[in-house]
mmCIF file of C-alpha atoms in Angstrom:
data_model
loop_
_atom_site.group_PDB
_atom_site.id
_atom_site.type_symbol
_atom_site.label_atom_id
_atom_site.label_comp_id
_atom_site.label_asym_id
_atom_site.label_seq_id
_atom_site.Cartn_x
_atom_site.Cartn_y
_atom_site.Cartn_z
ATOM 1 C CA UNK A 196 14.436 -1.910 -17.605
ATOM 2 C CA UNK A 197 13.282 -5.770 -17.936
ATOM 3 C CA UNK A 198 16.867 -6.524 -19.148
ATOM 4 C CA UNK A 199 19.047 -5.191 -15.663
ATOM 5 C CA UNK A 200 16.815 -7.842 -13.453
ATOM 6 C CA UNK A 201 16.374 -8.441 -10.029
ATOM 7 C CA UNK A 202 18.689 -6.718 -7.542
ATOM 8 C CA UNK A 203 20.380 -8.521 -4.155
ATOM 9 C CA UNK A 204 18.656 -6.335 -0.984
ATOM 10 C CA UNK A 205 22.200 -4.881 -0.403
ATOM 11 C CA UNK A 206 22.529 -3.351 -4.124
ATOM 12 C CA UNK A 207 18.513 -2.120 -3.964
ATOM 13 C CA UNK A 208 19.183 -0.383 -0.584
ATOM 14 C CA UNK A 209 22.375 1.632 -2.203
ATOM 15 C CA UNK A 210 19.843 2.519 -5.334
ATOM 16 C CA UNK A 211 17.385 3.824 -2.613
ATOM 17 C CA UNK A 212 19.625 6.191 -1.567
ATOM 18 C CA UNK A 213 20.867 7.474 -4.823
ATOM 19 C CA UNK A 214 17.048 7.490 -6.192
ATOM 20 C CA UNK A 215 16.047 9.380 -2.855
ATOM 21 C CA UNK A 216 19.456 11.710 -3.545
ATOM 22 C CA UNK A 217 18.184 12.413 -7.264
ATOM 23 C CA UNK A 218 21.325 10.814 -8.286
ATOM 24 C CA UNK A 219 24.813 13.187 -8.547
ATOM 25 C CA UNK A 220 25.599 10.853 -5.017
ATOM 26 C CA UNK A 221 29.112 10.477 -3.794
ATOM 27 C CA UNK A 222 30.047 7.376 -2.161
ATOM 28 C CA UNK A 223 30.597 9.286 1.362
ATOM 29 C CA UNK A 224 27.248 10.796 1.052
ATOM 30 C CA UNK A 225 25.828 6.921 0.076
ATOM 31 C CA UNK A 226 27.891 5.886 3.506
ATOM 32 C CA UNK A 227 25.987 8.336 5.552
ATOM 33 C CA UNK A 228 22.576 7.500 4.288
ATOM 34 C CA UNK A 229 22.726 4.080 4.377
ATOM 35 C CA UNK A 230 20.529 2.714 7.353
ATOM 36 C CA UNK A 231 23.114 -0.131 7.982
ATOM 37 C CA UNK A 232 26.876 -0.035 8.344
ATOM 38 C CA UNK A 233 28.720 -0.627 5.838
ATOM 39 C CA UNK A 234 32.763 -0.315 4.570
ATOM 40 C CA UNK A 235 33.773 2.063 1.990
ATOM 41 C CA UNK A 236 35.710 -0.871 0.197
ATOM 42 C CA UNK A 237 32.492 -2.994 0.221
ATOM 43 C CA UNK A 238 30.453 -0.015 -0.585
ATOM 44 C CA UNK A 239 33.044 0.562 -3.759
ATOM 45 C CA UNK A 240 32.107 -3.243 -4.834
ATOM 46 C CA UNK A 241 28.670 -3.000 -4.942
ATOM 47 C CA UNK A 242 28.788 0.287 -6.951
ATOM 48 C CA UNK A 243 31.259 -1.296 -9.296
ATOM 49 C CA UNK A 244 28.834 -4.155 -9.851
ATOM 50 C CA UNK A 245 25.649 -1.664 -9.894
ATOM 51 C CA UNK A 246 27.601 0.027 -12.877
ATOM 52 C CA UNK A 247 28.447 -3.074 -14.535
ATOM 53 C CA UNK A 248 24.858 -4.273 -14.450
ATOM 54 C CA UNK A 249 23.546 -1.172 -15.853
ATOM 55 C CA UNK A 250 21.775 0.543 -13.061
ATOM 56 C CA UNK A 251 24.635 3.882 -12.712
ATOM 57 C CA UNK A 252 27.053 5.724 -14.405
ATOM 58 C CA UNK A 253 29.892 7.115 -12.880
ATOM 59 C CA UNK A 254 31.320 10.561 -13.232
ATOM 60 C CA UNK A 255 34.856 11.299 -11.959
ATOM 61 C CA UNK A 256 35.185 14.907 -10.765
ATOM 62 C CA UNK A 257 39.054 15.101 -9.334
ATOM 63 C CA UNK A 258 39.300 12.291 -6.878
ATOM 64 C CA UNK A 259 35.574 11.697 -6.605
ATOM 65 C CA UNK A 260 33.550 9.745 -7.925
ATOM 66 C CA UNK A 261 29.751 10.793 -9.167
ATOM 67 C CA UNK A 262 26.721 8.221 -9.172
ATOM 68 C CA UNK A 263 23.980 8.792 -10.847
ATOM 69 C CA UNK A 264 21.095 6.345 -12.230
ATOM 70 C CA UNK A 265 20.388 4.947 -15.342
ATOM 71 C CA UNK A 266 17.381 3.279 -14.309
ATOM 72 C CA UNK A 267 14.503 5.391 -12.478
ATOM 73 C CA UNK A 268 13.095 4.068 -9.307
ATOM 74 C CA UNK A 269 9.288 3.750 -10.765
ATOM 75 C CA UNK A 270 10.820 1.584 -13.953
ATOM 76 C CA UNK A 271 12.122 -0.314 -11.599
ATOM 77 C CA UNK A 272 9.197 -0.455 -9.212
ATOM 78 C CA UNK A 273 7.474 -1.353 -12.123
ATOM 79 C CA UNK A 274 8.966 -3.996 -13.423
ATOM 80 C CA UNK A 275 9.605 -5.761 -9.772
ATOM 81 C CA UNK A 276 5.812 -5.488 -9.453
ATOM 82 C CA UNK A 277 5.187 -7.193 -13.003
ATOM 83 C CA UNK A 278 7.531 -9.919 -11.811
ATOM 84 C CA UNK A 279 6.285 -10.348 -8.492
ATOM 85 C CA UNK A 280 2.719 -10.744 -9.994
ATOM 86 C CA UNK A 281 3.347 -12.497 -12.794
ATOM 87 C CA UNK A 282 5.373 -15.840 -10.679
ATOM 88 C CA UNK A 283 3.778 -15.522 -7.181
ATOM 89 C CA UNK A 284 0.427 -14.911 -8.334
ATOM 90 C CA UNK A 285 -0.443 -16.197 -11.784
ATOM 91 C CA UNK A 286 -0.749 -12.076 -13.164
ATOM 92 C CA UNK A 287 -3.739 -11.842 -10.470
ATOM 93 C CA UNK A 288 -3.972 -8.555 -9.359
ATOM 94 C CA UNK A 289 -6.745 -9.347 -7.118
ATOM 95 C CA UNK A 290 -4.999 -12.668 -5.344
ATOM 96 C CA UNK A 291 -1.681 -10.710 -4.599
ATOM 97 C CA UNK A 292 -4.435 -7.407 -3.049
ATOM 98 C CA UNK A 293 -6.067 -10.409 -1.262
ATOM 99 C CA UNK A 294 -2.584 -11.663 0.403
ATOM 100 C CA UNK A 295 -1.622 -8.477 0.961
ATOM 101 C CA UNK A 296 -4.633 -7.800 3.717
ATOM 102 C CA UNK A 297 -3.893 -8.710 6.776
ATOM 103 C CA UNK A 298 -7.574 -8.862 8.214
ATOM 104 C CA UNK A 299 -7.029 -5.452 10.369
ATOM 105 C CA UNK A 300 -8.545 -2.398 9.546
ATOM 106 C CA UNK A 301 -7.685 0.067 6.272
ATOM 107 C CA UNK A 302 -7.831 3.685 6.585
ATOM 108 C CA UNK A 303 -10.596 5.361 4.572
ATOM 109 C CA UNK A 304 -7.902 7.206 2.677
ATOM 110 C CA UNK A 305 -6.869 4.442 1.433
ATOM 111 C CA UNK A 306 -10.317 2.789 0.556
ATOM 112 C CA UNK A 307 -10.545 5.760 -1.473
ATOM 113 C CA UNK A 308 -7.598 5.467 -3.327
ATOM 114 C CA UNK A 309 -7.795 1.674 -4.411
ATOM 115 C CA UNK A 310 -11.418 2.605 -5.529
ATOM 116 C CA UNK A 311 -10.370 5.637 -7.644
ATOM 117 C CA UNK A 312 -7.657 3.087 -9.187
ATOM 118 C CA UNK A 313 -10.288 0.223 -9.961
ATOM 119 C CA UNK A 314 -12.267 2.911 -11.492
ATOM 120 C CA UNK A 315 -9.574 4.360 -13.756
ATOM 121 C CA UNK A 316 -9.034 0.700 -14.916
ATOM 122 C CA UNK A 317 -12.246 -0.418 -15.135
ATOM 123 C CA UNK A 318 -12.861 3.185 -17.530
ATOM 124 C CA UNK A 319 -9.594 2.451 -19.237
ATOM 125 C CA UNK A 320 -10.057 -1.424 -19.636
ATOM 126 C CA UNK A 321 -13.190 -1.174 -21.147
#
């Protein structure tokens, strides 16, 4: 995944709706997901360009058009987290947690779940 980069907001939020789809999208059914408007010629470009950077293939069935992605959401989640990381925070894990808190309070669920992460690490790290 390193190699397709960073995507624009407007290209990530079409690959949120085909990752949320499972891929096998049609544009119309990209249209009607889509949380802001959008036209189906601008819509078109963006797919093009999605294609051309790596991220979909396209599938022509008849007159329509089949998207489906090449790169899964959690490679890319993971690899925009890496990034992130790695230039805003020096690889810290702990800084970007700490700038992440906003001082208010964190449910207990969630306590639980950072702590059961630290501990996998700290059992896997050693």
């Amino acid at each position: 995944m390193g190699t397709h980069g960073r995507l624009p907001e407007s290209e990530l939020d079409i690959m949120l709706v085909i990752w949320s789809k499972g891929g096998g999208v049609t544009a119309p059914a990209i249209l009607e997901a889509l949380e802001r408007p959008l036209t189906a010629s601008a819509l078109h470009s963006y797919l093009k360009r999605l294609e051309e950077k790596g991220f979909l293939s396209c599938q022509k069935e008849g007159k329509t058009n089949r998207y489906t992605p090449l790169v899964s959401r959690a490679e890319y989640q993971h690899s925009e987290g890496r990034s992130i990381l790695d230039k805003l925070y020096g690889g810290s894990l702990s800084r970007f947690a700490a700038a992440l808190y906003d001082g208010g309070p964190v449910e207990r669920e969630e306590l639980q779940a950072l702590q059961e992460l630290l501990d996998s690490l700290r059992e896997g790290g050693s």
